[in-house]
PDB file of N, CA and C in Angstrom:
ATOM      1  N   MET A   1     -70.333  12.589 -49.975  1.00 56.00           N
ATOM      2  CA  MET A   1     -70.728  11.450 -50.778  1.00 56.00           C
ATOM      3  C   MET A   1     -69.486  10.373 -50.789  1.00 56.00           C
ATOM      4  N   GLU A   2     -69.951   9.284 -50.314  1.00 70.00           N
ATOM      5  CA  GLU A   2     -68.763   8.254 -50.154  1.00 70.00           C
ATOM      6  C   GLU A   2     -68.712   7.511 -51.534  1.00 70.00           C
ATOM      7  N   MET A   3     -67.383   7.332 -52.018  1.00 80.00           N
ATOM      8  CA  MET A   3     -67.174   6.548 -53.237  1.00 80.00           C
ATOM      9  C   MET A   3     -65.822   5.982 -53.243  1.00 80.00           C
ATOM     10  N   ASN A   4     -65.680   4.903 -53.885  1.00 91.00           N
ATOM     11  CA  ASN A   4     -64.385   4.230 -53.815  1.00 91.00           C
ATOM     12  C   ASN A   4     -63.368   4.768 -54.839  1.00 91.00           C
ATOM     13  N   ASP A   5     -62.177   4.292 -54.844  1.00 89.00           N
ATOM     14  CA  ASP A   5     -61.146   4.883 -55.696  1.00 89.00           C
ATOM     15  C   ASP A   5     -61.434   4.851 -57.191  1.00 89.00           C
ATOM     16  N   LYS A   6     -62.067   3.748 -57.641  1.00 92.00           N
ATOM     17  CA  LYS A   6     -62.341   3.567 -59.070  1.00 92.00           C
ATOM     18  C   LYS A   6     -63.300   4.597 -59.596  1.00 92.00           C
ATOM     19  N   ALA A   7     -64.334   4.957 -58.728  1.00 94.00           N
ATOM     20  CA  ALA A   7     -65.449   5.817 -59.043  1.00 94.00           C
ATOM     21  C   ALA A   7     -64.818   7.254 -59.081  1.00 94.00           C
ATOM     22  N   LEU A   8     -63.896   7.489 -58.106  1.00 95.00           N
ATOM     23  CA  LEU A   8     -63.351   8.807 -58.093  1.00 95.00           C
ATOM     24  C   LEU A   8     -62.362   9.006 -59.282  1.00 95.00           C
ATOM     25  N   LEU A   9     -61.561   7.864 -59.597  1.00 95.00           N
ATOM     26  CA  LEU A   9     -60.810   7.985 -60.852  1.00 95.00           C
ATOM     27  C   LEU A   9     -61.576   8.193 -62.114  1.00 95.00           C
ATOM     28  N   ARG A  10     -62.759   7.726 -62.183  1.00 96.00           N
ATOM     29  CA  ARG A  10     -63.749   7.844 -63.408  1.00 96.00           C
ATOM     30  C   ARG A  10     -64.059   9.208 -63.450  1.00 96.00           C
ATOM     31  N   LEU A  11     -64.439   9.957 -62.368  1.00 97.00           N
ATOM     32  CA  LEU A  11     -64.795  11.288 -62.323  1.00 97.00           C
ATOM     33  C   LEU A  11     -63.646  12.180 -62.758  1.00 97.00           C
ATOM     34  N   ILE A  12     -62.441  11.869 -62.330  1.00 96.00           N
ATOM     35  CA  ILE A  12     -61.268  12.592 -62.710  1.00 96.00           C
ATOM     36  C   ILE A  12     -61.106  12.483 -64.223  1.00 96.00           C
ATOM     37  N   LYS A  13     -61.283  11.335 -64.810  1.00 96.00           N
ATOM     38  CA  LYS A  13     -61.014  11.141 -66.284  1.00 96.00           C
ATOM     39  C   LYS A  13     -62.028  11.903 -66.963  1.00 96.00           C
ATOM     40  N   GLU A  14     -63.190  11.947 -66.510  1.00 97.00           N
ATOM     41  CA  GLU A  14     -64.346  12.593 -67.291  1.00 97.00           C
ATOM     42  C   GLU A  14     -64.028  14.156 -67.261  1.00 97.00           C
ATOM     43  N   ALA A  15     -63.523  14.669 -66.088  1.00 96.00           N
ATOM     44  CA  ALA A  15     -63.242  16.094 -65.969  1.00 96.00           C
ATOM     45  C   ALA A  15     -62.002  16.486 -66.737  1.00 96.00           C
ATOM     46  N   GLN A  16     -60.994  15.528 -66.817  1.00 95.00           N
ATOM     47  CA  GLN A  16     -59.911  15.799 -67.720  1.00 95.00           C
ATOM     48  C   GLN A  16     -60.297  15.766 -69.116  1.00 95.00           C
ATOM     49  N   PHE A  17     -61.194  14.918 -69.560  1.00 96.00           N
ATOM     50  CA  PHE A  17     -61.624  14.834 -71.009  1.00 96.00           C
ATOM     51  C   PHE A  17     -62.412  16.126 -71.264  1.00 96.00           C
ATOM     52  N   ALA A  18     -63.271  16.679 -70.306  1.00 96.00           N
ATOM     53  CA  ALA A  18     -63.939  17.867 -70.730  1.00 96.00           C
ATOM     54  C   ALA A  18     -62.980  19.026 -70.820  1.00 96.00           C
ATOM     55  N   CYS A  19     -61.986  19.028 -70.003  1.00 93.00           N
ATOM     56  CA  CYS A  19     -61.046  20.172 -69.923  1.00 93.00           C
ATOM     57  C   CYS A  19     -60.205  20.099 -71.337  1.00 93.00           C
ATOM     58  N   VAL A  20     -59.771  19.079 -71.799  1.00 93.00           N
ATOM     59  CA  VAL A  20     -58.975  18.947 -73.000  1.00 93.00           C
ATOM     60  C   VAL A  20     -59.859  19.270 -74.204  1.00 93.00           C
ATOM     61  N   GLU A  21     -61.126  18.845 -74.200  1.00 95.00           N
ATOM     62  CA  GLU A  21     -61.937  19.155 -75.335  1.00 95.00           C
ATOM     63  C   GLU A  21     -62.249  20.703 -75.395  1.00 95.00           C
ATOM     64  N   LEU A  22     -62.641  21.280 -74.209  1.00 94.00           N
ATOM     65  CA  LEU A  22     -62.851  22.602 -74.096  1.00 94.00           C
ATOM     66  C   LEU A  22     -61.671  23.511 -74.494  1.00 94.00           C
ATOM     67  N   GLN A  23     -60.490  22.979 -74.088  1.00 92.00           N
ATOM     68  CA  GLN A  23     -59.213  23.734 -74.376  1.00 92.00           C
ATOM     69  C   GLN A  23     -59.067  23.762 -75.916  1.00 92.00           C
ATOM     70  N   LEU A  24     -59.309  22.618 -76.546  1.00 92.00           N
ATOM     71  CA  LEU A  24     -59.142  22.512 -78.023  1.00 92.00           C
ATOM     72  C   LEU A  24     -60.142  23.468 -78.679  1.00 92.00           C
ATOM     73  N   TYR A  25     -61.414  23.463 -78.205  1.00 93.00           N
ATOM     74  CA  TYR A  25     -62.343  24.396 -78.757  1.00 93.00           C
ATOM     75  C   TYR A  25     -61.972  25.776 -78.639  1.00 93.00           C
ATOM     76  N   LEU A  26     -61.540  26.123 -77.419  1.00 92.00           N
ATOM     77  CA  LEU A  26     -61.044  27.609 -77.152  1.00 92.00           C
ATOM     78  C   LEU A  26     -59.906  27.987 -77.950  1.00 92.00           C
ATOM     79  N   ASP A  27     -59.000  27.037 -78.449  1.00 91.00           N
ATOM     80  CA  ASP A  27     -57.981  27.448 -79.337  1.00 91.00           C
ATOM     81  C   ASP A  27     -58.498  28.025 -80.637  1.00 91.00           C
ATOM     82  N   THR A  28     -59.683  27.595 -81.147  1.00 91.00           N
ATOM     83  CA  THR A  28     -60.259  28.121 -82.407  1.00 91.00           C
ATOM     84  C   THR A  28     -61.307  29.145 -82.121  1.00 91.00           C
ATOM     85  N   HIS A  29     -61.899  29.075 -80.913  1.00 92.00           N
ATOM     86  CA  HIS A  29     -62.929  30.166 -80.519  1.00 92.00           C
ATOM     87  C   HIS A  29     -62.535  30.852 -79.223  1.00 92.00           C
ATOM     88  N   PRO A  30     -61.594  31.688 -79.141  1.00 89.00           N
ATOM     89  CA  PRO A  30     -61.067  32.280 -77.972  1.00 89.00           C
ATOM     90  C   PRO A  30     -61.988  33.298 -77.335  1.00 89.00           C
ATOM     91  N   ASP A  31     -63.013  33.700 -78.051  1.00 89.00           N
ATOM     92  CA  ASP A  31     -63.949  34.821 -77.623  1.00 89.00           C
ATOM     93  C   ASP A  31     -65.210  34.205 -77.076  1.00 89.00           C
ATOM     94  N   ASP A  32     -65.389  32.904 -77.050  1.00 93.00           N
ATOM     95  CA  ASP A  32     -66.544  32.250 -76.557  1.00 93.00           C
ATOM     96  C   ASP A  32     -66.557  32.310 -74.916  1.00 93.00           C
ATOM     97  N   ALA A  33     -67.247  33.286 -74.348  1.00 93.00           N
ATOM     98  CA  ALA A  33     -67.223  33.361 -72.981  1.00 93.00           C
ATOM     99  C   ALA A  33     -67.895  32.221 -72.269  1.00 93.00           C
ATOM    100  N   ALA A  34     -68.866  31.741 -72.735  1.00 96.00           N
ATOM    101  CA  ALA A  34     -69.550  30.528 -72.039  1.00 96.00           C
ATOM    102  C   ALA A  34     -68.678  29.272 -72.057  1.00 96.00           C
ATOM    103  N   ALA A  35     -67.874  29.049 -73.106  1.00 94.00           N
ATOM    104  CA  ALA A  35     -66.880  27.976 -73.135  1.00 94.00           C
ATOM    105  C   ALA A  35     -65.840  28.196 -72.179  1.00 94.00           C
ATOM    106  N   MET A  36     -65.460  29.405 -72.026  1.00 94.00           N
ATOM    107  CA  MET A  36     -64.339  29.870 -71.142  1.00 94.00           C
ATOM    108  C   MET A  36     -64.895  29.513 -69.639  1.00 94.00           C
ATOM    109  N   ASP A  37     -66.046  29.902 -69.409  1.00 94.00           N
ATOM    110  CA  ASP A  37     -66.721  29.689 -68.070  1.00 94.00           C
ATOM    111  C   ASP A  37     -66.786  28.116 -67.756  1.00 94.00           C
ATOM    112  N   ASP A  38     -67.159  27.498 -68.783  1.00 95.00           N
ATOM    113  CA  ASP A  38     -67.306  25.928 -68.680  1.00 95.00           C
ATOM    114  C   ASP A  38     -65.843  25.403 -68.463  1.00 95.00           C
ATOM    115  N   TYR A  39     -64.848  25.857 -69.042  1.00 94.00           N
ATOM    116  CA  TYR A  39     -63.517  25.360 -68.919  1.00 94.00           C
ATOM    117  C   TYR A  39     -63.008  25.638 -67.482  1.00 94.00           C
ATOM    118  N   ARG A  40     -63.299  26.882 -66.960  1.00 94.00           N
ATOM    119  CA  ARG A  40     -62.854  27.165 -65.621  1.00 94.00           C
ATOM    120  C   ARG A  40     -63.649  26.282 -64.579  1.00 94.00           C
ATOM    121  N   CYS A  41     -64.857  26.161 -64.862  1.00 95.00           N
ATOM    122  CA  CYS A  41     -65.639  25.205 -63.871  1.00 95.00           C
ATOM    123  C   CYS A  41     -65.127  23.810 -63.913  1.00 95.00           C
ATOM    124  N   TYR A  42     -64.881  23.237 -65.028  1.00 95.00           N
ATOM    125  CA  TYR A  42     -64.273  21.864 -65.074  1.00 95.00           C
ATOM    126  C   TYR A  42     -62.830  21.866 -64.496  1.00 95.00           C
ATOM    127  N   SER A  43     -62.144  22.847 -64.843  1.00 93.00           N
ATOM    128  CA  SER A  43     -60.778  22.886 -64.245  1.00 93.00           C
ATOM    129  C   SER A  43     -60.747  22.909 -62.644  1.00 93.00           C
ATOM    130  N   ASP A  44     -61.764  23.713 -62.114  1.00 94.00           N
ATOM    131  CA  ASP A  44     -61.783  23.696 -60.728  1.00 94.00           C
ATOM    132  C   ASP A  44     -62.266  22.434 -60.149  1.00 94.00           C
ATOM    133  N   LYS A  45     -63.246  21.799 -60.856  1.00 96.00           N
ATOM    134  CA  LYS A  45     -63.740  20.445 -60.435  1.00 96.00           C
ATOM    135  C   LYS A  45     -62.620  19.413 -60.534  1.00 96.00           C
ATOM    136  N   LEU A  46     -61.824  19.528 -61.498  1.00 95.00           N
ATOM    137  CA  LEU A  46     -60.690  18.489 -61.674  1.00 95.00           C
ATOM    138  C   LEU A  46     -59.717  18.639 -60.545  1.00 95.00           C
ATOM    139  N   ALA A  47     -59.383  19.929 -60.310  1.00 93.00           N
ATOM    140  CA  ALA A  47     -58.373  20.120 -59.187  1.00 93.00           C
ATOM    141  C   ALA A  47     -58.957  19.641 -57.810  1.00 93.00           C
ATOM    142  N   MET A  48     -60.386  19.828 -57.580  1.00 96.00           N
ATOM    143  CA  MET A  48     -60.863  19.439 -56.267  1.00 96.00           C
ATOM    144  C   MET A  48     -60.892  17.845 -56.341  1.00 96.00           C
ATOM    145  N   LEU A  49     -61.281  17.255 -57.359  1.00 96.00           N
ATOM    146  CA  LEU A  49     -61.335  15.723 -57.450  1.00 96.00           C
ATOM    147  C   LEU A  49     -59.946  15.104 -57.318  1.00 96.00           C
ATOM    148  N   MET A  50     -58.869  15.647 -57.913  1.00 93.00           N
ATOM    149  CA  MET A  50     -57.449  15.290 -57.764  1.00 93.00           C
ATOM    150  C   MET A  50     -57.050  15.431 -56.342  1.00 93.00           C
ATOM    151  N   ALA A  51     -57.404  16.580 -55.691  1.00 91.00           N
ATOM    152  CA  ALA A  51     -56.928  16.730 -54.373  1.00 91.00           C
ATOM    153  C   ALA A  51     -57.604  15.788 -53.404  1.00 91.00           C
ATOM    154  N   ARG A  52     -58.933  15.427 -53.599  1.00 93.00           N
ATOM    155  CA  ARG A  52     -59.614  14.602 -52.818  1.00 93.00           C
ATOM    156  C   ARG A  52     -59.100  13.113 -53.013  1.00 93.00           C
ATOM    157  N   TYR A  53     -58.726  12.783 -54.246  1.00 92.00           N
ATOM    158  CA  TYR A  53     -58.194  11.459 -54.467  1.00 92.00           C
ATOM    159  C   TYR A  53     -56.892  11.280 -53.760  1.00 92.00           C
ATOM    160  N   GLU A  54     -55.990  12.260 -53.887  1.00 88.00           N
ATOM    161  CA  GLU A  54     -54.709  12.156 -53.228  1.00 88.00           C
ATOM    162  C   GLU A  54     -54.775  12.181 -51.697  1.00 88.00           C
ATOM    163  N   GLN A  55     -55.737  12.981 -51.215  1.00 89.00           N
ATOM    164  CA  GLN A  55     -55.946  12.908 -49.765  1.00 89.00           C
ATOM    165  C   GLN A  55     -56.333  11.509 -49.286  1.00 89.00           C
ATOM    166  N   GLU A  56     -57.250  10.947 -50.017  1.00 89.00           N
ATOM    167  CA  GLU A  56     -57.801   9.582 -49.484  1.00 89.00           C
ATOM    168  C   GLU A  56     -56.973   8.344 -49.985  1.00 89.00           C
ATOM    169  N   TYR A  57     -56.401   8.491 -51.146  1.00 87.00           N
ATOM    170  CA  TYR A  57     -55.761   7.326 -51.692  1.00 87.00           C
ATOM    171  C   TYR A  57     -54.249   7.392 -51.977  1.00 87.00           C
ATOM    172  N   GLY A  58     -53.728   8.698 -52.016  1.00 83.00           N
ATOM    173  CA  GLY A  58     -52.235   8.752 -52.274  1.00 83.00           C
ATOM    174  C   GLY A  58     -52.090   9.470 -53.601  1.00 83.00           C
ATOM    175  N   PRO A  59     -50.886   9.856 -53.893  1.00 81.00           N
ATOM    176  CA  PRO A  59     -50.695  10.686 -55.205  1.00 81.00           C
ATOM    177  C   PRO A  59     -51.083   9.943 -56.491  1.00 81.00           C
ATOM    178  N   LEU A  60     -51.470  10.765 -57.406  1.00 83.00           N
ATOM    179  CA  LEU A  60     -51.883  10.256 -58.679  1.00 83.00           C
ATOM    180  C   LEU A  60     -50.602  10.114 -59.580  1.00 83.00           C
ATOM    181  N   MET A  61     -49.567  10.912 -59.309  1.00 75.00           N
ATOM    182  CA  MET A  61     -48.337  10.858 -60.141  1.00 75.00           C
ATOM    183  C   MET A  61     -47.127  10.802 -59.141  1.00 75.00           C
ATOM    184  N   ASN A  62     -46.071  10.115 -59.558  1.00 66.00           N
ATOM    185  CA  ASN A  62     -44.921  10.055 -58.742  1.00 66.00           C
ATOM    186  C   ASN A  62     -43.964  11.215 -59.050  1.00 66.00           C
ATOM    187  N   PHE A  63     -44.317  12.103 -59.853  1.00 61.00           N
ATOM    188  CA  PHE A  63     -43.599  13.296 -60.201  1.00 61.00           C
ATOM    189  C   PHE A  63     -44.398  14.375 -60.850  1.00 61.00           C
ATOM    190  N   GLY A  64     -43.959  15.479 -60.988  1.00 56.00           N
ATOM    191  CA  GLY A  64     -44.762  16.601 -61.646  1.00 56.00           C
ATOM    192  C   GLY A  64     -45.553  17.420 -60.766  1.00 56.00           C
ATOM    193  N   HIS A  65     -46.801  17.584 -61.238  1.00 54.00           N
ATOM    194  CA  HIS A  65     -47.661  18.517 -60.638  1.00 54.00           C
ATOM    195  C   HIS A  65     -48.737  17.824 -59.663  1.00 54.00           C
ATOM    196  N   SER A  66     -48.241  17.106 -58.720  1.00 52.00           N
ATOM    197  CA  SER A  66     -48.999  16.281 -57.817  1.00 52.00           C
ATOM    198  C   SER A  66     -49.545  17.279 -56.710  1.00 52.00           C
ATOM    199  N   VAL A  67     -50.727  17.092 -56.240  1.00 50.00           N
ATOM    200  CA  VAL A  67     -51.260  17.998 -55.095  1.00 50.00           C
ATOM    201  C   VAL A  67     -50.525  17.799 -53.910  1.00 50.00           C
ATOM    202  N   SER A  68     -50.295  16.471 -53.657  1.00 48.00           N
ATOM    203  CA  SER A  68     -49.724  16.138 -52.336  1.00 48.00           C
ATOM    204  C   SER A  68     -48.217  16.386 -52.369  1.00 48.00           C
ATOM    205  N   ASP A  69     -47.608  16.121 -51.179  1.00 51.00           N
ATOM    206  CA  ASP A  69     -46.131  16.461 -51.042  1.00 51.00           C
ATOM    207  C   ASP A  69     -45.279  15.699 -51.905  1.00 51.00           C
ATOM    208  N   THR A  70     -44.200  16.114 -52.402  1.00 47.00           N
ATOM    209  CA  THR A  70     -43.258  15.395 -53.227  1.00 47.00           C
ATOM    210  C   THR A  70     -42.652  14.374 -52.508  1.00 47.00           C
ATOM    211  N   GLY A  71     -42.680  13.181 -53.093  1.00 52.00           N
ATOM    212  CA  GLY A  71     -42.010  11.997 -52.428  1.00 52.00           C
ATOM    213  C   GLY A  71     -42.873  11.241 -51.610  1.00 52.00           C
ATOM    214  N   SER A  72     -44.052  11.813 -51.218  1.00 57.00           N
ATOM    215  CA  SER A  72     -44.932  11.097 -50.213  1.00 57.00           C
ATOM    216  C   SER A  72     -45.412   9.661 -50.674  1.00 57.00           C
ATOM    217  N   TRP A  73     -45.418   9.484 -51.986  1.00 60.00           N
ATOM    218  CA  TRP A  73     -45.833   8.165 -52.562  1.00 60.00           C
ATOM    219  C   TRP A  73     -44.982   7.005 -51.994  1.00 60.00           C
ATOM    220  N   VAL A  74     -43.776   7.272 -51.677  1.00 62.00           N
ATOM    221  CA  VAL A  74     -42.877   6.322 -51.119  1.00 62.00           C
ATOM    222  C   VAL A  74     -43.351   5.710 -49.964  1.00 62.00           C
ATOM    223  N   TYR A  75     -44.112   6.475 -49.145  1.00 66.00           N
ATOM    224  CA  TYR A  75     -44.514   6.105 -47.706  1.00 66.00           C
ATOM    225  C   TYR A  75     -45.886   5.362 -47.792  1.00 66.00           C
ATOM    226  N   GLN A  76     -46.550   5.390 -48.938  1.00 71.00           N
ATOM    227  CA  GLN A  76     -47.812   4.628 -49.076  1.00 71.00           C
ATOM    228  C   GLN A  76     -47.535   3.123 -49.075  1.00 71.00           C
ATOM    229  N   LYS A  77     -48.617   2.375 -48.869  1.00 75.00           N
ATOM    230  CA  LYS A  77     -48.521   0.920 -49.066  1.00 75.00           C
ATOM    231  C   LYS A  77     -48.317   0.591 -50.515  1.00 75.00           C
ATOM    232  N   TRP A  78     -47.385  -0.434 -50.771  1.00 71.00           N
ATOM    233  CA  TRP A  78     -47.161  -0.801 -52.101  1.00 71.00           C
ATOM    234  C   TRP A  78     -48.315  -1.760 -52.498  1.00 71.00           C
ATOM    235  N   PRO A  79     -48.556  -1.966 -53.831  1.00 71.00           N
ATOM    236  CA  PRO A  79     -49.614  -2.644 -54.243  1.00 71.00           C
ATOM    237  C   PRO A  79     -49.735  -4.052 -53.680  1.00 71.00           C
ATOM    238  N   TRP A  80     -48.603  -4.757 -53.455  1.00 78.00           N
ATOM    239  CA  TRP A  80     -48.575  -6.056 -52.922  1.00 78.00           C
ATOM    240  C   TRP A  80     -48.874  -6.179 -51.398  1.00 78.00           C
ATOM    241  N   GLU A  81     -48.778  -4.914 -50.800  1.00 77.00           N
ATOM    242  CA  GLU A  81     -49.058  -4.920 -49.334  1.00 77.00           C
ATOM    243  C   GLU A  81     -50.531  -4.665 -49.077  1.00 77.00           C
ATOM    244  N   LEU A  82     -51.364  -4.305 -49.935  1.00 67.00           N
ATOM    245  CA  LEU A  82     -52.789  -4.019 -49.714  1.00 67.00           C
ATOM    246  C   LEU A  82     -53.578  -5.219 -49.296  1.00 67.00           C
TER     247      LEU A  82
END
C-alpha cells in the first residue's frame, strides 16, 4: 500500500496511542489476557510502521531507540534541501 510520510506518521501516532492506553489499562488489570494480546498486536504493528517509516524517510529520532543505524540521520537531506 502506497502512502506518503504524513499518512504513515498518523498511523504511527495511532499505534503509539493504543499502546500507551493499553499499557495504562494493564497496569490496573494485569490478568486481562485479551488486553495483553491487543497490546502485543499494537506493539508489533508500531515496530513495523516505525521500521517502514525509517526505511523510506529516515530516522524518527536522532538518538535513542531508532530502528535505523545510529547517526545515519546526518546523511539524509536537510529540510531546506528537499
